[in-house]
Tab-separated table of C-alpha atoms in Angstrom:
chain	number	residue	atom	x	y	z
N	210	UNK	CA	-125.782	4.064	-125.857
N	211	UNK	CA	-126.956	2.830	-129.133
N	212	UNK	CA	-129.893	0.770	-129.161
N	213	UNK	CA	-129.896	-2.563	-131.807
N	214	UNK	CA	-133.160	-4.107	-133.237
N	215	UNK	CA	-131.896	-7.696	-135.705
N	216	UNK	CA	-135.065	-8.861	-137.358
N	217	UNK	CA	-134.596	-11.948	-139.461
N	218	UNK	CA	-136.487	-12.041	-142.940
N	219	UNK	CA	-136.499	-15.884	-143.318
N	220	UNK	CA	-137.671	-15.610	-147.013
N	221	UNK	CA	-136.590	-11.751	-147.777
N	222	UNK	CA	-135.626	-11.231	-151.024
N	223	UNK	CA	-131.547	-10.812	-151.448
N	224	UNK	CA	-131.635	-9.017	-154.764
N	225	UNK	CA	-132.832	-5.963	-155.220
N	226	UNK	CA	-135.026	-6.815	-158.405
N	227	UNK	CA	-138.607	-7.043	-156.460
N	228	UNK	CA	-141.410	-5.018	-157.343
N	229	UNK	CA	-142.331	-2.495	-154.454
N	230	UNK	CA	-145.968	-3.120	-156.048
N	231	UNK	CA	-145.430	-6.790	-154.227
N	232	UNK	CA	-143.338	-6.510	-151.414
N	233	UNK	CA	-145.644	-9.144	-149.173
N	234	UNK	CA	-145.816	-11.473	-152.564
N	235	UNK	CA	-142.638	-11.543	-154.274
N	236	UNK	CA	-139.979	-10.089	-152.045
N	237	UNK	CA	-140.901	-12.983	-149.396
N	238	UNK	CA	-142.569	-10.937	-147.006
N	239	UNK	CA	-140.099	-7.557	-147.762
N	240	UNK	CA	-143.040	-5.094	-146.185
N	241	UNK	CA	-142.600	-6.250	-142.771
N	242	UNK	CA	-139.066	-5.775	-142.422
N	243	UNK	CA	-140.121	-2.243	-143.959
N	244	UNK	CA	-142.099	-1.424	-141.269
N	245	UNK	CA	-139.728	-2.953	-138.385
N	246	UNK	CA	-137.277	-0.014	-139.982
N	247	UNK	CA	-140.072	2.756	-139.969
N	248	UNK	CA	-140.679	1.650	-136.128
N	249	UNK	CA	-137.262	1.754	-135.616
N	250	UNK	CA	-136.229	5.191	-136.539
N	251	UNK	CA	-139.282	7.462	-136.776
N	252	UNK	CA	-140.844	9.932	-134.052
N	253	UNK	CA	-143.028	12.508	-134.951
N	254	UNK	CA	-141.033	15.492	-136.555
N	255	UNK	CA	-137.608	13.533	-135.788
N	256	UNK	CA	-135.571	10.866	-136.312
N	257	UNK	CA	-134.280	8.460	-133.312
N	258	UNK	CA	-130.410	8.936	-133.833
N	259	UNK	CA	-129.461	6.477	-130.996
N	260	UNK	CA	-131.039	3.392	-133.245
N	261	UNK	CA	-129.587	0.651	-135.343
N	262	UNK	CA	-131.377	-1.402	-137.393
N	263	UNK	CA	-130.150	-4.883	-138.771
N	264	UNK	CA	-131.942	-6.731	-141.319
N	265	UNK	CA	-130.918	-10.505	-141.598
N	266	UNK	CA	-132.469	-11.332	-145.335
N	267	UNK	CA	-132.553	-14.899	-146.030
N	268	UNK	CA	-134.637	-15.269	-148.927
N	269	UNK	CA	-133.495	-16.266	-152.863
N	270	UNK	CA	-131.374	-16.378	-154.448
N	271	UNK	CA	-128.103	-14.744	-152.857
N	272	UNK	CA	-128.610	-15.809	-149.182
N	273	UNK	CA	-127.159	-14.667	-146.483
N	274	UNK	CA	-127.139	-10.581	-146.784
N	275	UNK	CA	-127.268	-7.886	-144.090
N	276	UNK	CA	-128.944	-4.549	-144.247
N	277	UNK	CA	-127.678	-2.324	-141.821
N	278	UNK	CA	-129.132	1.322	-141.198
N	279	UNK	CA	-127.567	3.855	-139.043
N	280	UNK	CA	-130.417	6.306	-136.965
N	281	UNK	CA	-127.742	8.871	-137.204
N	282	UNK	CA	-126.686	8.780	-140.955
N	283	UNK	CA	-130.076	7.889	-142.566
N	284	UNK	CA	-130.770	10.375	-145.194
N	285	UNK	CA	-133.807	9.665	-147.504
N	286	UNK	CA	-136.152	7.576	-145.623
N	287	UNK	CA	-139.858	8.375	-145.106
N	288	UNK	CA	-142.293	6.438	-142.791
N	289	UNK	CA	-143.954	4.509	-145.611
N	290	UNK	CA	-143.161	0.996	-146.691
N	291	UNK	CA	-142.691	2.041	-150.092
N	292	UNK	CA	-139.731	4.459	-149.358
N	293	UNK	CA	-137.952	1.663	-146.878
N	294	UNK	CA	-138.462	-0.605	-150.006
N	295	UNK	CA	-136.990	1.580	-152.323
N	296	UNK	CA	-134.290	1.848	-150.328
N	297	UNK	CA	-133.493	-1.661	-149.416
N	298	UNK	CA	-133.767	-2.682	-153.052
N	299	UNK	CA	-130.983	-0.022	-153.706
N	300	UNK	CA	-128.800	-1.664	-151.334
N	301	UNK	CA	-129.448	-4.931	-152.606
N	302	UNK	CA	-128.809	-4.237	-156.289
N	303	UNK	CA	-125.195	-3.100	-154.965
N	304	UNK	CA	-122.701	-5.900	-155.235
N	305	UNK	CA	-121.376	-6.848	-152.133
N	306	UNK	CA	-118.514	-8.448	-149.632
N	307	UNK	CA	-118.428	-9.792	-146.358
N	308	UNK	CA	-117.408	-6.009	-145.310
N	309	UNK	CA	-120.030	-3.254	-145.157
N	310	UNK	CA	-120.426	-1.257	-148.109
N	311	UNK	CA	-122.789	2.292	-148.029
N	312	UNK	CA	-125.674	2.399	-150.887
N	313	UNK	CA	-127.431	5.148	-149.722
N	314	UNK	CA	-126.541	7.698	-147.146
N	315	UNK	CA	-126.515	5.524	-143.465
N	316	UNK	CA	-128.022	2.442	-145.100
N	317	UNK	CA	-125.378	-0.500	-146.017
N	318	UNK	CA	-124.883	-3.958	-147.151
N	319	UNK	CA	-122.594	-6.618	-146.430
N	320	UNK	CA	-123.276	-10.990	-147.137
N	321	UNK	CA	-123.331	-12.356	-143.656
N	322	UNK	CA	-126.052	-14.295	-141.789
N	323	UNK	CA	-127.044	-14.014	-137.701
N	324	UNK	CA	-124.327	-16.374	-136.897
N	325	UNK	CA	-122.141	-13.395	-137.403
N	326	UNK	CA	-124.244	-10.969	-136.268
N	327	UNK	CA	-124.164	-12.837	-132.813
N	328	UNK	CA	-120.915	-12.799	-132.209
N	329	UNK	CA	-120.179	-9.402	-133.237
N	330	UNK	CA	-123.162	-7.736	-130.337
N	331	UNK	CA	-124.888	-8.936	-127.174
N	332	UNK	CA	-128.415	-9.712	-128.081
N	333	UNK	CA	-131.305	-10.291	-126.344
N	334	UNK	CA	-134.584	-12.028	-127.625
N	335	UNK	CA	-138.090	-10.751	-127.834
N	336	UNK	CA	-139.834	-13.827	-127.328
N	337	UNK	CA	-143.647	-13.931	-125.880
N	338	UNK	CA	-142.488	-16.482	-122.872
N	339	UNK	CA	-139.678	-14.075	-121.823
N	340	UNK	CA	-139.370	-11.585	-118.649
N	341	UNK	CA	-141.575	-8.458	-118.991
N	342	UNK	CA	-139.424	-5.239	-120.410
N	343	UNK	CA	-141.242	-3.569	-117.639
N	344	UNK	CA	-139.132	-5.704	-114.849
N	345	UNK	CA	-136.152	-5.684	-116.411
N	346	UNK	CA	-133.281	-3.464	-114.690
N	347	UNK	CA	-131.184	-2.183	-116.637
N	348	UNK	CA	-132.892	-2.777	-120.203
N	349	UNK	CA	-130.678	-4.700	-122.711
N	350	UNK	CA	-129.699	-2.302	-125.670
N	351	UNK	CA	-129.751	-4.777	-128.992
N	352	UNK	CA	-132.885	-7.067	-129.150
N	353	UNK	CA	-133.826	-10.064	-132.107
N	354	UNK	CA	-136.845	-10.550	-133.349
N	355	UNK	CA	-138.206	-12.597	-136.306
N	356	UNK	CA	-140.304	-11.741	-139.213
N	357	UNK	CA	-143.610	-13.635	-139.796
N	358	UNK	CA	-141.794	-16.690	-139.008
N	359	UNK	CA	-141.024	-18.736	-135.922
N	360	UNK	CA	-137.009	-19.294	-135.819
N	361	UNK	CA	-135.751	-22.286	-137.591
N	362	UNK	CA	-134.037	-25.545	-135.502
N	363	UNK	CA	-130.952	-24.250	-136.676
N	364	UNK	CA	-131.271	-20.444	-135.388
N	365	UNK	CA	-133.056	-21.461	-132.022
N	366	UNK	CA	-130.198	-23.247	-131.306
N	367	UNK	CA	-127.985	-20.370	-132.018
N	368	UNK	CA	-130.199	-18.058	-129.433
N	369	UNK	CA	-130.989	-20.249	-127.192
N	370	UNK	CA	-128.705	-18.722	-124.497
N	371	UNK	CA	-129.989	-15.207	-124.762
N	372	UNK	CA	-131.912	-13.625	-122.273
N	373	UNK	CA	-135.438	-13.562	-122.976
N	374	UNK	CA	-137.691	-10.369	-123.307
N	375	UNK	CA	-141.589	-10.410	-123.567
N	376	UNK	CA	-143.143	-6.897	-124.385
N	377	UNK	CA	-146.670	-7.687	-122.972
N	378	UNK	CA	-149.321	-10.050	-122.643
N	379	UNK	CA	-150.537	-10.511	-126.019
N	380	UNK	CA	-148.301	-12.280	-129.358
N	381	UNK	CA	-147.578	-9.272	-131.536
N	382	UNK	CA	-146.018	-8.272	-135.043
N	383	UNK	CA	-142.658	-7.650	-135.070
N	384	UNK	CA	-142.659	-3.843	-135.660
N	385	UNK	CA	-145.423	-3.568	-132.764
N	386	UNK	CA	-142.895	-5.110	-130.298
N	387	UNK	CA	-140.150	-2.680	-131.391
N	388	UNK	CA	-142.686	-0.058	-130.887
N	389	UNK	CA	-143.179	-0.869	-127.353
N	390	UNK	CA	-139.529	-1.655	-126.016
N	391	UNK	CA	-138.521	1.892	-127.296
N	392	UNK	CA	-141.531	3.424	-125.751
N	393	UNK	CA	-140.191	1.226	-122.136
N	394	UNK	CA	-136.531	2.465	-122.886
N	395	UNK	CA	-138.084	5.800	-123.164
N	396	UNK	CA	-139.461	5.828	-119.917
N	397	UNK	CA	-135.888	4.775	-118.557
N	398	UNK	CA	-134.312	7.586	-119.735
N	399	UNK	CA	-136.484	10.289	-118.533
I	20	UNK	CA	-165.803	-3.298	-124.075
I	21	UNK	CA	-165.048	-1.765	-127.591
I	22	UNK	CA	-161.686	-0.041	-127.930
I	23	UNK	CA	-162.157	2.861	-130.432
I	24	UNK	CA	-159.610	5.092	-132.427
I	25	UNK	CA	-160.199	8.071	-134.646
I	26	UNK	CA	-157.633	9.287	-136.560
I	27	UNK	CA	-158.164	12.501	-138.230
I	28	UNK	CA	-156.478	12.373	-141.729
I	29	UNK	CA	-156.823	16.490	-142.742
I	30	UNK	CA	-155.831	16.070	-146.737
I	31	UNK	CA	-156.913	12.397	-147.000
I	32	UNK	CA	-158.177	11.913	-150.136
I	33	UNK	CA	-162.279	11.381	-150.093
I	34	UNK	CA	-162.710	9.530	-153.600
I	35	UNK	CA	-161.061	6.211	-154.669
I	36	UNK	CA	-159.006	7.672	-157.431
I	37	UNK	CA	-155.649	7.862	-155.851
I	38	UNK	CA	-153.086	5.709	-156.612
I	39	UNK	CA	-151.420	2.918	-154.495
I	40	UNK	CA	-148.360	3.754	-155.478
I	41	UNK	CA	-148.556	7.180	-153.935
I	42	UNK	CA	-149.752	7.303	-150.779
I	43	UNK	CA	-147.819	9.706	-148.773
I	44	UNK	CA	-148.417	12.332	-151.698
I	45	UNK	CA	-151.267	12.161	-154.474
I	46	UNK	CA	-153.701	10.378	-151.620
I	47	UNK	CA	-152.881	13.339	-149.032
I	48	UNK	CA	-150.990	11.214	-146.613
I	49	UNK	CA	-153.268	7.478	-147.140
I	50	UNK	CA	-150.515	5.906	-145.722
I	51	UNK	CA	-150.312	7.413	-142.418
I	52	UNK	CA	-153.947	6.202	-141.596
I	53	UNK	CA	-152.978	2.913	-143.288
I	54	UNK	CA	-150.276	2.072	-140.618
I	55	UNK	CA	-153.121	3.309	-138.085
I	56	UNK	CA	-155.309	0.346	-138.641
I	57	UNK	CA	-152.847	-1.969	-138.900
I	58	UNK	CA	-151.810	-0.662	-135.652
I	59	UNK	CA	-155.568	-1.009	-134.383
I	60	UNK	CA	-156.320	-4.838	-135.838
I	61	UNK	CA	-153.008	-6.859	-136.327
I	62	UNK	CA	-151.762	-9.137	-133.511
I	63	UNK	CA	-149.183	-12.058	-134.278
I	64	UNK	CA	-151.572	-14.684	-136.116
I	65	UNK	CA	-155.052	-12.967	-135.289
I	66	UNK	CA	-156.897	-9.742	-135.283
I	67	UNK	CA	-157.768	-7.493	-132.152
I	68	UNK	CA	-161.783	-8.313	-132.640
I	69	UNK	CA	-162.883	-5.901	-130.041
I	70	UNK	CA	-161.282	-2.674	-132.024
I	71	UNK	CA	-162.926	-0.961	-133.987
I	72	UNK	CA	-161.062	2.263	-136.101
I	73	UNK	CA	-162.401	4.870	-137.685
I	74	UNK	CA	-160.308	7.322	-139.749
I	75	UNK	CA	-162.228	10.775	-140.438
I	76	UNK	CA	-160.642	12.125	-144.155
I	77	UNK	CA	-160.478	15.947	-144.831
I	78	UNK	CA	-159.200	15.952	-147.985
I	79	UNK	CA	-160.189	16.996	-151.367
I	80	UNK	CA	-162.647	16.153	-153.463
I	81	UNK	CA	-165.575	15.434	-151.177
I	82	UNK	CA	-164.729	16.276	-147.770
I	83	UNK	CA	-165.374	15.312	-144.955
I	84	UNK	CA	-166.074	11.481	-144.947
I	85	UNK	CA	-165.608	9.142	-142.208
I	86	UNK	CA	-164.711	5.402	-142.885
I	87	UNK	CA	-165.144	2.996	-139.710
I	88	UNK	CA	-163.610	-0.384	-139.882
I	89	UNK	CA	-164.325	-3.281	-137.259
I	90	UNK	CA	-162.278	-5.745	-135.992
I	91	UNK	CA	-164.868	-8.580	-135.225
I	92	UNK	CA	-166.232	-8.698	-138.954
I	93	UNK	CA	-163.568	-7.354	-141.334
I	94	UNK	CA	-162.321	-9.775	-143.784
I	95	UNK	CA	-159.451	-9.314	-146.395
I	96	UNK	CA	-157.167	-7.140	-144.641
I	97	UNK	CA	-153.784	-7.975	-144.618
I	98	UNK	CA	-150.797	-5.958	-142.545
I	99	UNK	CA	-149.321	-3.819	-145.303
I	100	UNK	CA	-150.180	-0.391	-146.571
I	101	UNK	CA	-151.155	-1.384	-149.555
I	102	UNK	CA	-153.573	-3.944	-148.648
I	103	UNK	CA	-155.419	-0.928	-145.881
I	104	UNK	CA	-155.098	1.223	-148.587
I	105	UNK	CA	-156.871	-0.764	-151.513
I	106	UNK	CA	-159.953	-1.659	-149.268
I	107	UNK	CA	-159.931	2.231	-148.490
I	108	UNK	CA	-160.200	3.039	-152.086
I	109	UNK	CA	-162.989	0.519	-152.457
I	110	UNK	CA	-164.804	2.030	-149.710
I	111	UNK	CA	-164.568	5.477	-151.074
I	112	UNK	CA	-165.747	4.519	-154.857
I	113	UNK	CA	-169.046	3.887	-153.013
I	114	UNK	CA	-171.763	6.437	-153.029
I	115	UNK	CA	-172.521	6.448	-149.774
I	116	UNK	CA	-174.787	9.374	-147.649
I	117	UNK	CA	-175.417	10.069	-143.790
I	118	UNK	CA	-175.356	6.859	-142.622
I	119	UNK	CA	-172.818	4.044	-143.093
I	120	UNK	CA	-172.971	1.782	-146.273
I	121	UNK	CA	-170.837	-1.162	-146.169
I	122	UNK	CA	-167.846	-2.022	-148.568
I	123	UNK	CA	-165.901	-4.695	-147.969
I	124	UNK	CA	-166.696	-6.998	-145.021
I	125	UNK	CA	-166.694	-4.616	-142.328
I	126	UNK	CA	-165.477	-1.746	-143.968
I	127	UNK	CA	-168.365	1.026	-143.732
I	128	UNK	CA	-168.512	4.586	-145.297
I	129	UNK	CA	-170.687	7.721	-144.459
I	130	UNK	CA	-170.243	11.233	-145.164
I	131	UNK	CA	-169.618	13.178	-141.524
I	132	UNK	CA	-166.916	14.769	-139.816
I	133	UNK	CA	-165.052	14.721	-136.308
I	134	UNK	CA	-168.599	16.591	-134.873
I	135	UNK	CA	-170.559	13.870	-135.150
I	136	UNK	CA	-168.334	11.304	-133.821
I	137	UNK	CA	-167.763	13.582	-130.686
I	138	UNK	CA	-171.433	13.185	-130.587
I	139	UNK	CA	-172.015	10.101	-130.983
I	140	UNK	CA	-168.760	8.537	-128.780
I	141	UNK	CA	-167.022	9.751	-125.639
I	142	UNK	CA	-163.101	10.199	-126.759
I	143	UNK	CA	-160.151	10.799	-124.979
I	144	UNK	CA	-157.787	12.672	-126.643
I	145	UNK	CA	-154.516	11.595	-127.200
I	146	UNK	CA	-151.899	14.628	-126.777
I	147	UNK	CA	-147.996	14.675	-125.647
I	148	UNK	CA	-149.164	17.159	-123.134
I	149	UNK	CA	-151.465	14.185	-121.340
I	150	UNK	CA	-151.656	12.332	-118.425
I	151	UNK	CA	-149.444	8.990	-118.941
I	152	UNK	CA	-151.455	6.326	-119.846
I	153	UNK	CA	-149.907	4.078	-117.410
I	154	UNK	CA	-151.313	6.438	-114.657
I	155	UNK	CA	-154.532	6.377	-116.061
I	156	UNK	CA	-157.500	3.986	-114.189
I	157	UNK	CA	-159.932	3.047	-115.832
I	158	UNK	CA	-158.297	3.354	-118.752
I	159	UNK	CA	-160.333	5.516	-121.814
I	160	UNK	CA	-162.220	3.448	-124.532
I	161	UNK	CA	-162.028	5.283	-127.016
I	162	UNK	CA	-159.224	8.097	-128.042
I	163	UNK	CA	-158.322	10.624	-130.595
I	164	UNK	CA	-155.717	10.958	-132.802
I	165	UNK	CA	-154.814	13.377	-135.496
I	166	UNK	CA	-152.340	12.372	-138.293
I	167	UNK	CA	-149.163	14.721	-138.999
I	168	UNK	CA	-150.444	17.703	-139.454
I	169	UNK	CA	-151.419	19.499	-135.870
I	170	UNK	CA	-155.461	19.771	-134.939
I	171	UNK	CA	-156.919	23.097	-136.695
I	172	UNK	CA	-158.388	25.536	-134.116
I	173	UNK	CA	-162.077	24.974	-134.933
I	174	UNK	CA	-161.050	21.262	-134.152
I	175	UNK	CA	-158.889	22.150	-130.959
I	176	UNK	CA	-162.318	24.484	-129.906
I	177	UNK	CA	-164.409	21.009	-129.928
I	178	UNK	CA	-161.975	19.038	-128.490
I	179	UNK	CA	-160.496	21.237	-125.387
I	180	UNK	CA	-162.607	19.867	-123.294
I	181	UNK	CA	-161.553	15.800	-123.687
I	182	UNK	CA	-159.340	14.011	-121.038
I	183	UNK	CA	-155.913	14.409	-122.371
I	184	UNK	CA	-153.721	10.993	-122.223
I	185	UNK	CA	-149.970	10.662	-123.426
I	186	UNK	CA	-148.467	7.416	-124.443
I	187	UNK	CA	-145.026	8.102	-122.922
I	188	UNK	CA	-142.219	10.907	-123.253
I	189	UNK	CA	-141.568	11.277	-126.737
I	190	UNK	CA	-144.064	12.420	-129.453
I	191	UNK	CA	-144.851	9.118	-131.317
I	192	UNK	CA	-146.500	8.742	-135.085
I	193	UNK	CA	-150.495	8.310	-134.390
I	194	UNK	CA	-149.738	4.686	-135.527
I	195	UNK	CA	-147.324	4.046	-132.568
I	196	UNK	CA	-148.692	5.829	-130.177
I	197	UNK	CA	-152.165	3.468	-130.698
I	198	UNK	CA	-149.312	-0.279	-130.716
I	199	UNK	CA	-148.935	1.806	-127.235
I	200	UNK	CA	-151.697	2.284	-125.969
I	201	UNK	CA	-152.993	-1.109	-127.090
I	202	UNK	CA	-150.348	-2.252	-125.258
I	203	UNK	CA	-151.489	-0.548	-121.998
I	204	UNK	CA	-154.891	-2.015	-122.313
I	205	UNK	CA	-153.495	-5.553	-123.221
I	206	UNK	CA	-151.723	-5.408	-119.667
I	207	UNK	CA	-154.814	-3.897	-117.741
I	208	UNK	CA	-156.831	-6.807	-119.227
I	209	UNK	CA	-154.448	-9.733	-118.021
């Protein structure tokens, strides 16, 4: 089973000429996609192989792009925002077509928005007024989240068929909430 | 109740002088106990008030310091490493002797080690080889965490004695194991 986290960055940068000095600044908010991908992939002393992460940027000025990393073909990353950065910028300075195309090892690039994203993989959506992870039986394997930002008009009405998923009481970031559902799925699978 | 984390960082730089731009190596690893209080303070649009972190650095050139930062009176902390990281630095440019000397708005700086805080606090330590959290009641107050590197024997010869908890099957980063734990305590609270 491969497990799918799709977190929107509503005003990510789509080129890869932002400063890694200025990632909250400049590259619309860049570091908190950075650390949805260090929450997705890192365990202590390993790497979670079974993990795909999909980055939706939608920021200036070449809107729609995905960034898609592969758990089990990463090569290069290291837990700090900086080296997620450095990477994404790589794979945004590559020109790109609607198809995938690798920049660095396991980390690739293709224009495309969530419309496309949504039809390609069933979704569900971590949302604070959805069914506790805990009491759901089986847990879904590809979850959306947004950045900083609610959803637009536009988006909610794209996802607003998905099963909801709340991972606890309490509204938190983004790369907290992907903490905690793979913590839950790794319950499941011991 | 005050939740508490200590994070050991064992080559943590103990003056201001490192660079932002080099966490992970010049500042011994600064960016590991970075993502740790983010972990401790950042909820979706608000701060955990009742947290309060304190991150115990080991390394070079004026070992050991401790810095403490608390959640119902720090100001000008923003999620990404960085931001942790500068306010760090400003803290650790400050002479500062046995007892803590404020920084920034509540961001305090003493020179001590893990002894004292054993002293002064009742920890649990956090340790794959633990009882699961989720078995755990009343849950802890207050835990222990050491960064990447392993505790050193005189450290494992004052700790051996501390309940041991786990956050789940896997062995997390000290950062996700506290979004976990946090987590735990959220859900015991509601």
């Amino acid at each position: 089973m491969t497990k799918r986290f799709l977190v929107v960055g509503h005003k990510a940068c789509t080129t890869g000429d932002f400063s890694l000095n200025d990632m909250p600044g400049g590259a619309g908010r860049m570091d908190v996609l950075c650390r949805c991908v260090n929450s997705c992939f890192f365990l202590s002393h390993d790497l979670r192989h079974d993990v795909e992460c999909f980055l939706v940027l939608l920021g200036e000025p070449e809107p729609p792009k995905t960034i898609l990393i592969k758990g089990n073909e990463v090569r290069y990353l290291s837990p700090d925002e900086r080296s997620a950065g450095s990477l994404i910028k790589k794979a945004l300075n590559l020109p790109c077509g609607e198809s995938f195309r690798e920049s660095t090892k396991g980390i690739y690039v293709r224009k495309g928005n969530l419309k496309r994203l949504l039809e390609e993989y069933d979704f569900a959506l971590l949302d604070e007024n959805g069914k506790d992870i805990r009491a759901i039986d089986p847990v879904p394997e590809s979850f959306i989240l947004s950045d900083h930002h609610n959803f637009t008009e536009e988006e909610e009405e794209m996802i607003k068929n998905l099963p909801k998923v709340s991972a606890g009481p309490k509204i938190l970031h983004a790369d907290h909430t992907i903490t905690v559902i793979l913590n839950e799925m790794d319950r499941r699978e011991t």
